[in-house]
Amino acid sequence: MSGRPEILFPLFGALTKLEGIGPKSAQILEGVGVVKPLDVLMTLPLSGVDRHRRASIREVAAPSVATVEVTVGDHHPPRTRGRPYRVQVEDAETSFQLVFFHARGDYLQKLLPTGQKRIVSGKVEIFDGIAQIVHPDHVLPVAEAEEIPPFEPVYPLHAGITQKAMWKATRSALGLMPDLPEWIDPALKTREGWPDWADAMRNVHSPQATSDLSPHAPARERLAYDELMAHQLTLALARAATRKAKGVASHATGALSKKVLASLPYKPTGAQQRAFAEIAADLATPLRMNRLLQGDVGSGKTLVALMALLDVVEAGGQGVMMAPTEILARQHMDGLRPLADSAGVVLEILTGRDKGAARAAKLKALADGTINILVGTHAVFQKDIAFKDLRLAIIDEQHRFGVSQRMELGSKGHAVDVLVMTATPIPRSLALAQYGDMDVSVLDEKPPGRTPVQTALVSSSRLDEVVAKLRHAVAEGRQAYWVCPLVEESEVVDMTAAEERFKRLRASLGEGVVGLVHGQMPHAEKDAAMARFVAGETKVLVATTVIEVGVNVPNASIMMIEHADRFGLAQLHQLRGRVGRGAAASSCLLIYQPPLSESGRRRLEILRETEDGFRISEEDLAMRGAGDVIGTAQSGIPRFRIADLERQAGQMAVAQSDARALLNDDPKLETARGKAARTLLWLMEQDKAIRLISVG
């Protein structure tokens, strides 16, 4: 892949080559990321103005735009400073005024000579019973009427760039477009009725009606698909590169996992069995596994993870399960050890706490293979830790774990299979955008034995009642979380909010009943406070969102969320998932500060209606947009310029299967369609992908 194909050079030239863009405009545009003709083409119109010719302004209802031919009448210059300059004109049916502020008389005499015909276009308004157009958008001699498009696109603007300049620049950029070879699968293109790339570009910049501006107009759909396809091709190339790294095939009869299942009081759900079958099939191939196990709160991911680990152990290898914090690592350990014992498998934990001789003994047992499964925090990355035959790494909660750390794990074994578990249900379109290089298994059923959580909305004015009820519940031996929001992202203020609430609850519930955890505490203190709550010594835990992920206290059956209106839907759903883990009936109180905004109320009501994390995430996407749902800054979700992940979600899945199929048939992109796809990657500036092909 030597470099950008010559056919694309004009689109990557200087902005100043475009009509209407001088050095000053170019500088303004570069400030907002428009640096070449291609970027001008990728800036699509937001809306449009109907400028079809009318016989008279009477054909439109004011205030709206009219384009009419007029005969120019008398000029009325202002008598005093600051008054407007008025020009009387007449169309086929009525007379009206053109109004100009701060205008020069000599200029207006030239623009609108009395007695002559002109085409004017602008917004008709009624002022004191008189129809007028203030500062018409267009005034042209009849011979030049063609210059006004019947339907004029309106571009998103930046200070100092006019619609006229954008119109000229886009026309001039359209003139630079090459005819590119087709990269879309011909059957798909025919089925959808999509135009060629260059035609699609011409269409979106010359809409004929409002319907052409919809994300579902064929030309817009096609350009959105190109963007998604380029993104999915990049991910598919990354996936192919990972899989090329040879893995180890781990064949198992399932004897160990059968022992564990026999010791359980219930059967795994259909979703668990399906996910486990997908993982087992991956483990049995010599290709590296790179799979995401996506499951809602309490859908039983841990059991699926254990079955995968047991298969690897049965095949003679070792497995590691990584958690983001020591508390979570211990929790996995407590949950898994009795199950591992029932299969006769050695399970150990390694965290930063292990020191001296105890640590040395564990390291030796890992190196000689005595330990089959290791549970730990990122402490298992330290240089002195060696496994005998590490084959599977399971990572809990992806977003604390970068790709580079996944790579590092790979270096611990020869070619470790990787399974990432996340408890954050993500809408399918976003999962594909973010984890498109991975294969995805979804757990969408709840195992038996979990009680539904009753969710209620309470106004903060009733806080005293809430505290009284809490006192009653604590007296009955129940445990509760009380979550305070982050305020203004400032950790100091956040700490104060939690500390204030802690002091007040301690005053009304008594010493030793209430515990506190927040982000500013030293690790050891936080761990100790959590441990006291887990052990049931403290009954109420006041916390900031540090408890969002994974903590399992089956006795805790009440979740209070203060200022619930400040949290995102996904976050509220995660927090609520901390209760309802035991046999006791659980409740979640969403305490809000009235008055609630329309969207704030909608968010809280969705939570009251459903506990289905996937439905909640789809609602979240519809309400907040893709960037917000995952917090784009750290999410690795690309910002698309044309594609709209909320409205064109279905296209992402098509693009993914198309990209994978293309690479499957043509791994080096050497066929005619493969070469066209390379052009697409250059066009969309997917340099990473281009490097991956050139390496391959």
XYZ file of C-alpha atoms in Angstrom:
696
model
C 0.000 0.000 0.000
C 2.374 2.697 -1.190
C 0.289 5.760 -0.475
C -2.928 7.603 -1.185
C -4.285 6.731 -4.661
C -3.765 9.513 -7.202
C -7.476 9.545 -8.069
C -8.141 11.087 -4.613
C -5.497 13.859 -4.790
C -7.922 16.672 -5.792
C -10.096 15.995 -2.722
C -7.058 16.308 -0.443
C -5.763 19.578 -1.963
C -5.834 23.109 -0.529
C -9.131 24.709 0.548
C -8.209 27.959 -1.179
C -8.539 26.156 -4.548
C -12.311 26.243 -3.944
C -14.399 29.107 -5.229
C -15.564 31.411 -2.446
C -12.805 30.372 -0.003
C -10.012 32.914 0.427
C -7.091 32.643 2.882
C -9.184 34.166 5.692
C -12.175 31.813 5.262
C -9.780 28.876 4.915
C -8.265 29.776 8.277
C -11.700 29.912 9.966
C -12.715 26.565 8.443
C -9.450 24.908 9.440
C -10.204 25.950 13.014
C -13.300 23.707 12.934
C -11.579 20.765 11.267
C -12.472 21.531 7.635
C -9.030 21.437 6.042
C -9.528 20.048 2.516
C -12.166 19.854 -0.224
C -13.246 16.399 1.034
C -14.176 17.921 4.436
C -16.356 20.498 2.657
C -18.163 17.628 0.887
C -18.558 15.757 4.191
C -20.292 18.819 5.707
C -23.872 18.067 4.734
C -26.678 20.627 4.708
C -28.776 20.685 7.888
C -31.933 21.980 6.286
C -33.134 23.703 3.148
C -35.103 26.726 1.976
C -37.775 26.475 -0.690
C -36.929 29.122 -3.295
C -39.223 27.914 -6.113
C -40.432 30.840 -8.218
C -43.886 32.177 -7.256
C -46.111 34.592 -9.170
C -46.796 36.612 -6.022
C -45.900 36.801 -2.337
C -49.598 36.080 -1.746
C -48.840 32.409 -2.500
C -46.939 32.023 0.806
C -48.214 32.496 4.345
C -46.045 35.036 6.208
C -43.563 34.678 7.750
C -41.944 32.469 5.111
C -39.624 32.671 2.140
C -40.862 33.750 -1.289
C -39.038 34.122 -4.602
C -40.849 36.424 -7.032
C -40.274 38.661 -10.069
C -40.975 42.310 -9.251
C -41.072 45.683 -10.978
C -39.065 48.199 -8.942
C -40.972 51.356 -7.887
C -39.945 54.415 -5.849
C -37.029 54.548 -3.403
C -37.707 56.089 0.050
C -34.394 56.991 1.705
C -34.636 57.468 5.502
C -35.453 61.010 6.663
C -33.483 60.608 9.895
C -30.449 58.546 10.909
C -31.127 55.009 12.083
C -34.395 54.673 10.134
C -34.565 52.033 7.375
C -34.287 52.625 3.630
C -37.419 51.360 1.829
C -37.963 50.388 -1.818
C -41.522 49.952 -3.143
C -41.914 46.937 -5.507
C -44.775 45.153 -7.237
C -45.237 41.516 -8.192
C -47.968 40.033 -10.419
C -50.686 40.532 -7.788
C -49.648 42.941 -5.041
C -47.152 45.580 -3.974
C -44.829 45.381 -0.962
C -41.629 46.890 0.408
C -37.998 45.849 0.486
C -36.385 47.198 3.662
C -32.666 47.860 4.255
C -30.902 49.063 7.402
C -27.613 51.037 7.288
C -27.708 50.880 3.496
C -25.935 53.143 1.008
C -28.382 54.881 -1.337
C -26.083 54.795 -4.401
C -25.581 51.022 -3.956
C -29.335 50.398 -3.705
C -30.051 52.583 -6.794
C -27.703 50.324 -8.791
C -29.087 47.111 -7.250
C -32.756 48.083 -7.738
C -33.143 50.645 -10.570
C -36.686 52.126 -10.579
C -38.842 50.853 -13.438
C -36.792 47.683 -14.052
C -37.604 44.035 -13.354
C -35.668 42.031 -10.734
C -35.960 38.620 -9.059
C -36.025 38.928 -5.254
C -35.974 36.135 -2.686
C -36.299 36.478 1.070
C -38.527 36.124 4.109
C -41.912 37.855 3.760
C -43.152 39.424 7.007
C -46.157 41.581 7.819
C -45.316 44.745 9.752
C -48.068 47.253 10.655
C -50.315 45.635 8.043
C -47.729 46.070 5.280
C -45.930 43.143 3.616
C -42.170 43.526 3.518
C -38.907 41.644 2.966
C -36.093 42.905 5.183
C -32.648 42.441 3.555
C -33.595 40.021 0.752
C -31.232 37.018 0.464
C -31.081 37.386 -3.325
C -31.678 40.316 -5.728
C -30.850 39.452 -9.365
C -31.588 40.611 -12.923
C -34.177 38.277 -14.540
C -31.527 36.872 -16.911
C -29.508 35.584 -13.938
C -32.485 33.989 -12.111
C -30.919 30.523 -12.639
C -28.390 31.336 -9.927
C -31.039 30.850 -7.248
C -31.500 27.125 -6.608
C -35.206 26.126 -6.390
C -34.413 24.417 -3.069
C -31.400 25.951 -1.347
C -29.365 23.854 1.087
C -28.574 25.460 4.445
C -25.169 24.514 5.857
C -24.031 24.436 9.480
C -22.098 27.703 9.714
C -19.224 29.154 11.657
C -18.728 32.837 12.366
C -17.371 34.575 9.323
C -18.497 32.005 6.707
C -21.698 32.813 4.840
C -24.218 30.446 3.262
C -23.217 31.932 -0.126
C -19.576 31.037 0.472
C -20.521 27.477 1.496
C -22.774 27.153 -1.551
C -19.948 28.235 -3.872
C -17.359 26.083 -2.097
C -19.496 22.944 -2.211
C -20.311 23.465 -5.936
C -16.630 23.864 -6.620
C -15.703 20.781 -4.499
C -18.358 18.733 -6.336
C -16.514 19.614 -9.536
C -13.336 17.942 -8.188
C -14.995 14.581 -7.525
C -13.540 11.588 -9.329
C -15.698 8.619 -10.321
C -14.610 5.958 -7.871
C -14.835 2.185 -8.299
C -17.718 0.662 -6.267
C -16.865 -0.888 -2.886
C -20.420 -1.708 -1.780
C -21.627 -5.265 -2.340
C -23.577 -5.038 -5.649
C -26.543 -7.065 -4.322
C -26.882 -4.783 -1.285
C -26.635 -1.665 -3.433
C -29.369 -2.891 -5.782
C -31.596 -4.008 -2.927
C -31.355 -0.608 -1.199
C -31.566 1.387 -4.433
C -28.446 3.384 -3.539
C -26.738 5.734 -6.028
C -23.010 5.654 -6.886
C -20.712 7.539 -4.502
C -20.281 10.666 -6.659
C -24.007 10.799 -7.510
C -24.860 10.445 -3.821
C -22.584 13.408 -3.017
C -24.183 15.512 -5.762
C -27.664 14.577 -4.464
C -27.058 15.465 -0.828
C -25.638 18.871 -1.754
C -28.485 19.611 -4.197
C -31.616 18.535 -2.317
C -34.867 18.989 -4.258
C -37.168 18.860 -1.220
C -37.104 18.443 2.569
C -37.375 14.650 2.210
C -33.892 14.628 0.635
C -32.465 15.885 3.958
C -33.748 12.893 5.968
C -31.187 10.325 7.209
C -33.337 7.769 5.335
C -32.989 9.426 1.914
C -31.106 6.932 -0.334
C -28.147 9.267 -1.007
C -27.654 10.002 2.707
C -28.038 6.336 3.613
C -25.406 5.383 1.089
C -22.862 7.939 2.367
C -23.558 6.911 5.967
C -23.022 3.288 4.991
C -19.662 4.172 3.390
C -18.537 5.662 6.682
C -19.727 2.691 8.754
C -18.241 0.257 6.235
C -14.825 1.938 6.424
C -14.982 1.779 10.231
C -16.047 -1.884 10.266
C -13.390 -2.794 7.678
C -10.782 -1.302 9.984
C -12.112 -3.338 12.903
C -12.363 -6.472 10.765
C -8.737 -6.043 9.674
C -7.721 -5.649 13.333
C -9.700 -8.790 14.159
C -8.034 -10.718 11.315
C -4.616 -9.577 12.570
C -5.400 -10.783 16.127
C -6.672 -14.098 14.869
C -3.616 -14.607 12.685
C -1.550 -14.747 15.856
C -1.667 -18.480 16.410
C -3.533 -19.604 19.484
C -3.597 -22.948 21.228
C -6.545 -25.254 20.648
C -8.036 -26.308 24.004
C -10.230 -29.380 23.469
C -12.336 -30.465 26.420
C -15.037 -33.061 26.882
C -16.791 -30.821 29.373
C -16.235 -33.328 32.205
C -15.140 -30.673 34.726
C -17.875 -28.193 33.902
C -20.448 -31.021 34.155
C -19.293 -31.669 37.748
C -19.810 -28.020 38.651
C -23.232 -27.865 37.009
C -24.259 -30.976 38.909
C -23.399 -29.255 42.205
C -25.587 -26.217 41.455
C -29.148 -25.985 42.791
C -30.460 -24.702 39.409
C -29.949 -25.205 35.680
C -28.096 -22.592 33.618
C -30.342 -20.381 31.463
C -30.601 -20.881 27.709
C -28.551 -17.712 27.208
C -25.777 -19.042 29.455
C -25.680 -22.360 27.573
C -25.566 -20.563 24.221
C -22.757 -18.214 25.303
C -20.773 -21.097 26.751
C -21.126 -23.095 23.515
C -19.839 -20.085 21.497
C -16.837 -19.709 23.815
C -16.044 -23.441 23.869
C -16.071 -23.474 20.044
C -13.584 -20.566 20.025
C -11.314 -22.267 22.566
C -11.205 -25.410 20.448
C -9.786 -23.605 17.395
C -6.107 -22.705 17.027
C -7.121 -19.071 16.362
C -6.859 -16.475 19.128
C -10.213 -15.791 20.767
C -11.148 -12.161 21.287
C -14.711 -12.262 22.598
C -16.935 -9.916 24.557
C -19.418 -11.439 27.003
C -22.085 -8.827 27.458
C -24.640 -9.461 30.161
C -27.021 -7.425 32.191
C -26.635 -7.045 35.944
C -27.098 -10.492 37.479
C -27.383 -12.451 34.237
C -24.824 -15.002 35.435
C -21.622 -14.041 33.597
C -19.417 -15.506 36.330
C -20.733 -19.023 35.809
C -20.083 -18.800 32.046
C -16.560 -17.547 32.789
C -15.899 -20.444 35.162
C -17.088 -23.046 32.627
C -14.660 -21.572 30.074
C -11.810 -21.681 32.614
C -12.625 -25.306 33.453
C -12.480 -26.323 29.786
C -9.003 -24.823 29.506
C -7.875 -26.584 32.702
C -9.284 -29.879 31.467
C -7.274 -29.431 28.265
C -4.104 -29.055 30.348
C -3.792 -25.264 30.477
C -4.175 -22.494 33.049
C -6.595 -19.589 33.213
C -6.612 -16.194 34.836
C -9.551 -14.019 35.851
C -8.830 -10.334 36.278
C -10.950 -7.867 38.200
C -10.493 -4.085 38.333
C -10.266 -3.900 42.154
C -9.141 -6.067 45.024
C -12.659 -6.167 46.508
C -14.050 -7.526 43.250
C -11.203 -10.024 42.934
C -11.971 -11.374 46.436
C -15.633 -11.531 45.578
C -14.951 -13.610 42.459
C -12.712 -15.753 44.596
C -15.423 -16.368 47.240
C -18.004 -17.142 44.571
C -15.802 -19.442 42.499
C -13.820 -21.383 45.070
C -16.616 -23.738 46.278
C -17.470 -24.460 42.620
C -13.828 -25.091 41.701
C -13.534 -27.427 44.723
C -16.483 -29.461 43.478
C -14.546 -30.055 40.239
C -11.284 -30.705 42.075
C -9.583 -27.688 40.505
C -7.013 -25.519 42.323
C -8.019 -21.865 42.436
C -5.837 -19.147 44.022
C -5.920 -15.379 44.369
C -3.037 -12.968 43.891
C -3.322 -9.282 44.778
C -1.039 -6.489 45.898
C -1.510 -7.716 49.475
C 0.485 -10.897 48.912
C 4.003 -10.337 50.237
C 7.177 -12.249 51.038
C 7.106 -16.012 51.488
C 3.352 -16.357 50.820
C 3.763 -14.576 47.493
C 6.843 -16.604 46.573
C 4.953 -19.840 47.235
C 2.082 -18.765 44.968
C 4.503 -17.773 42.202
C 6.197 -21.159 42.376
C 2.818 -22.965 42.247
C 1.842 -20.905 39.195
C 5.096 -21.636 37.412
C 4.914 -25.384 38.027
C 1.217 -25.592 37.134
C -0.120 -26.558 40.591
C -2.466 -23.556 40.460
C -4.989 -24.134 37.661
C -6.914 -20.877 37.885
C -5.642 -17.563 39.218
C -7.955 -14.743 40.281
C -6.365 -11.327 40.627
C -6.137 -7.615 39.967
C -3.721 -6.095 37.471
C -1.033 -7.237 39.924
C -0.850 -10.396 37.783
C 0.969 -8.280 35.185
C 4.137 -7.880 37.211
C 7.321 -8.974 35.521
C 8.187 -11.766 37.976
C 4.944 -13.658 37.428
C 5.230 -16.641 35.109
C 2.615 -19.250 34.270
C 3.315 -22.802 33.215
C 0.785 -22.721 30.368
C -1.579 -19.722 30.414
C -4.274 -20.137 27.762
C -7.286 -18.049 28.771
C -7.524 -14.595 30.302
C -10.902 -13.315 31.434
C -11.115 -9.580 32.028
C -13.970 -8.230 34.106
C -15.286 -4.786 33.141
C -13.515 -3.776 30.001
C -13.544 -0.021 30.361
C -10.851 -0.065 33.025
C -8.652 -2.068 30.687
C -6.944 -0.687 27.607
C -6.062 -2.595 24.448
C -2.384 -2.322 25.399
C -3.064 -4.198 28.634
C -4.860 -6.890 26.665
C -1.719 -7.182 24.519
C 0.468 -7.437 27.600
C -1.658 -10.324 28.804
C -1.004 -11.988 25.488
C 2.704 -11.905 26.212
C 2.205 -13.899 29.443
C 1.178 -17.012 27.563
C 2.080 -17.932 24.028
C -1.215 -16.871 22.582
C -3.789 -16.293 25.219
C -7.477 -16.457 24.342
C -9.196 -13.345 25.716
C -12.737 -13.074 27.065
C -13.878 -9.650 28.223
C -16.938 -9.449 30.481
C -18.990 -6.299 30.776
C -22.104 -5.711 32.856
C -22.973 -2.595 30.899
C -25.640 -3.454 28.359
C -24.819 -1.453 25.242
C -27.241 -1.074 22.322
C -26.202 -3.373 19.509
C -25.193 -0.572 17.126
C -22.827 0.906 19.719
C -21.448 -2.483 20.750
C -20.534 -3.031 17.103
C -18.983 0.423 16.821
C -16.945 0.035 19.975
C -16.124 -3.672 20.043
C -16.430 -4.494 16.347
C -13.032 -6.201 16.383
C -14.381 -8.701 18.912
C -16.982 -11.431 18.657
C -19.899 -10.788 20.973
C -21.915 -13.184 23.162
C -24.964 -11.779 24.927
C -26.664 -12.972 28.129
C -30.197 -11.655 27.900
C -32.004 -13.851 30.445
C -32.019 -13.669 34.229
C -31.200 -16.838 36.190
C -33.923 -18.069 38.584
C -33.816 -16.947 42.207
C -33.365 -13.218 41.724
C -36.154 -11.082 43.139
C -37.363 -8.142 41.052
C -36.492 -4.737 42.521
C -39.374 -2.379 43.311
C -38.443 1.072 42.021
C -40.100 4.267 43.270
C -39.659 8.007 42.642
C -39.598 10.295 45.681
C -39.241 14.064 45.842
C -36.364 15.364 47.986
C -38.918 17.339 50.024
C -39.884 14.015 51.643
C -36.357 13.184 52.815
C -37.371 13.001 56.500
C -39.941 10.279 55.760
C -37.315 8.395 53.771
C -34.850 8.487 56.684
C -37.571 7.352 59.127
C -38.380 4.346 56.897
C -34.679 3.569 56.628
C -34.343 3.571 60.423
C -37.199 1.059 60.587
C -35.622 -1.207 57.929
C -32.227 -1.147 59.678
C -33.927 -2.133 62.946
C -35.276 -5.190 61.091
C -31.725 -6.150 60.153
C -31.747 -4.971 56.553
C -28.850 -3.211 54.809
C -28.929 -0.243 52.469
C -26.762 1.763 50.086
C -27.142 5.537 49.958
C -25.554 6.954 46.819
C -24.669 10.636 46.460
C -23.937 12.085 43.021
C -20.743 13.632 41.789
C -21.281 17.367 41.885
C -19.865 19.395 39.008
C -17.162 16.749 38.476
C -15.248 18.249 41.411
C -14.087 15.500 43.701
C -13.757 17.795 46.681
C -17.367 18.914 46.468
C -18.406 15.343 45.767
C -16.619 14.221 48.874
C -18.390 16.898 50.911
C -21.828 15.863 49.608
C -21.195 12.280 50.699
C -19.597 13.331 54.004
C -22.495 15.666 54.821
C -25.033 12.923 54.141
C -22.920 10.504 56.210
C -22.888 12.885 59.219
C -26.640 13.466 59.029
C -27.511 9.788 58.739
C -25.094 8.911 61.546
C -26.809 11.507 63.741
C -30.249 10.027 63.089
C -29.397 6.301 62.887
C -26.671 6.059 65.486
C -22.878 5.554 65.701
C -21.418 2.492 64.013
C -24.497 1.919 61.851
C -23.370 4.044 58.893
C -20.232 3.641 56.773
C -18.737 5.909 54.097
C -16.762 5.345 50.871
C -15.755 7.932 48.283
C -13.114 8.400 45.624
C -10.787 10.517 47.775
C -10.207 7.914 50.497
C -6.959 5.954 50.660
C -7.385 2.439 49.181
C -6.958 0.625 52.470
C -9.638 2.744 54.181
C -12.063 2.220 51.315
C -11.457 -1.541 51.395
C -11.961 -1.614 55.172
C -15.238 0.345 54.956
C -16.493 -1.987 52.214
C -15.417 -5.052 54.182
C -17.379 -3.873 57.262
C -20.478 -3.448 55.106
C -20.013 -6.843 53.412
C -19.646 -8.444 56.845
C -22.856 -6.748 57.997
C -21.173 -4.675 60.738
C -22.371 -1.409 59.188
C -25.962 -1.364 57.976
C -25.960 1.662 55.695
C -23.171 2.505 53.258
C -23.029 6.110 52.057
C -21.103 6.121 48.799
C -20.346 7.990 45.621
C -20.551 5.964 42.426
C -17.488 3.857 43.362
C -19.937 1.041 44.128
C -21.376 1.088 40.621
C -19.601 -1.995 39.403
C -19.770 -5.507 40.733
C -20.040 -5.314 44.516
C -22.099 -8.246 45.796
C -23.767 -7.941 49.204
C -26.775 -10.308 49.100
C -28.166 -8.923 52.389
C -28.314 -5.350 51.039
C -31.865 -4.890 49.824
C -32.373 -1.103 49.725
C -30.781 1.333 47.286
C -31.275 5.059 47.818
C -30.063 7.290 45.010
C -29.981 10.956 45.942
C -30.372 13.496 43.097
C -31.178 10.592 40.793
C -31.960 13.159 38.083
C -28.216 13.895 37.781
C -27.279 10.352 36.794
C -27.400 8.754 33.360
C -29.827 5.917 32.736
C -27.146 3.256 32.377
C -25.534 4.366 35.625
C -28.839 4.274 37.524
C -29.491 0.795 36.160
C -26.036 -0.380 37.294
C -26.554 1.060 40.768
C -29.961 -0.543 41.124
C -28.352 -3.867 40.176
C -26.430 -3.810 43.470
C -29.645 -4.852 45.273
C -32.036 -7.724 44.575
C -29.189 -10.231 44.892
C -30.559 -12.110 47.878
C -33.906 -13.637 48.769
C -35.269 -10.467 50.444
C -37.668 -8.243 48.521
C -35.573 -5.283 47.382
C -36.349 -1.692 46.647
C -34.676 1.231 44.917
C -35.675 4.818 45.729
C -34.875 7.463 43.141
C -34.793 10.710 45.111
C -35.086 13.728 42.807
C -34.975 17.489 43.202
C -38.188 19.052 41.791
C -38.943 20.496 39.310
C -37.845 17.680 36.985
C -37.096 18.451 33.333
C -39.116 16.566 30.732
C -36.174 14.289 29.883
C -35.257 13.865 33.547
C -38.755 12.607 34.312
C -38.706 10.308 31.262
C -35.392 8.786 32.400
C -36.640 8.003 35.895
C -39.935 6.632 34.570
C -38.165 4.204 32.215
C -36.331 2.774 35.221
C -39.587 2.387 37.085
C -41.086 0.517 34.113
C -38.373 -2.006 33.306
C -35.360 -3.896 34.620
C -34.216 -4.952 31.143
C -30.795 -3.355 30.731
C -30.801 -3.696 26.957
C -34.138 -1.900 26.638
C -32.872 0.783 29.007
C -29.706 1.236 26.948
C -31.690 1.591 23.698
C -33.867 4.265 25.375
C -30.721 5.958 26.652
C -29.287 6.051 23.149
C -32.493 7.506 21.733
C -32.606 10.185 24.434
C -28.981 11.200 24.733
C -27.231 10.342 21.515
C -24.317 8.005 20.969
C -21.515 10.184 22.289
C -23.085 10.613 25.684
C -24.167 7.060 26.325
C -20.627 5.845 26.548
C -18.976 9.173 27.273
C -17.244 9.509 23.922
C -14.088 11.024 25.330
C -12.858 7.680 26.646
C -14.990 5.258 24.717
C -13.194 4.615 21.490
C -16.416 5.291 19.618
C -15.480 7.161 16.481
C -17.231 10.410 15.708
C -19.030 9.885 12.430
C -19.603 12.896 10.193
C -22.556 11.587 8.220
C -23.699 8.359 9.835
C -26.203 8.808 12.615
C -25.877 5.934 15.082
C -29.274 6.572 16.604
C -31.251 6.615 13.357
C -29.135 4.336 11.209
C -28.324 1.712 13.823
C -29.386 -1.189 11.604
C -26.730 -0.318 9.050
C -23.887 -0.956 11.495
C -24.689 -4.685 11.647
C -24.923 -4.919 7.848
C -21.576 -3.122 7.510
C -19.970 -5.485 10.000
C -21.059 -8.687 8.297
C -20.236 -7.200 4.892
C -16.742 -6.173 5.981
C -16.036 -9.586 7.528
C -17.368 -11.407 4.454
C -15.245 -9.283 2.108
C -12.073 -10.010 4.112
C -12.944 -13.663 4.336
C -13.112 -13.940 0.518
C -10.304 -11.479 -0.146
C -8.013 -11.182 2.924
C -5.483 -8.933 1.155
C -8.059 -6.803 -0.688
C -6.649 -7.659 -4.117
C -9.831 -8.266 -6.172
C -11.513 -5.385 -8.012
C -13.923 -4.838 -5.108
C -11.048 -5.286 -2.636
C -9.070 -2.529 -4.369
C -12.161 -0.308 -4.337
C -12.407 -0.959 -0.576
C -8.786 0.210 -0.197
C -9.791 3.445 -1.917
C -12.653 3.767 0.573
C -10.204 3.385 3.487
C -7.984 6.134 2.039
C -11.024 8.317 1.393
C -12.180 7.918 5.014
C -8.616 8.373 6.288
C -8.526 5.024 8.083
C -4.735 5.023 8.206
C -4.638 2.332 10.894
C -6.448 -0.082 8.612
C -4.182 0.753 5.734
C -1.152 -0.124 7.871
C -2.769 -3.442 8.795
C -3.210 -4.412 5.136
C 0.303 -3.361 4.207
C 1.705 -5.480 7.046
C -0.449 -8.399 5.901
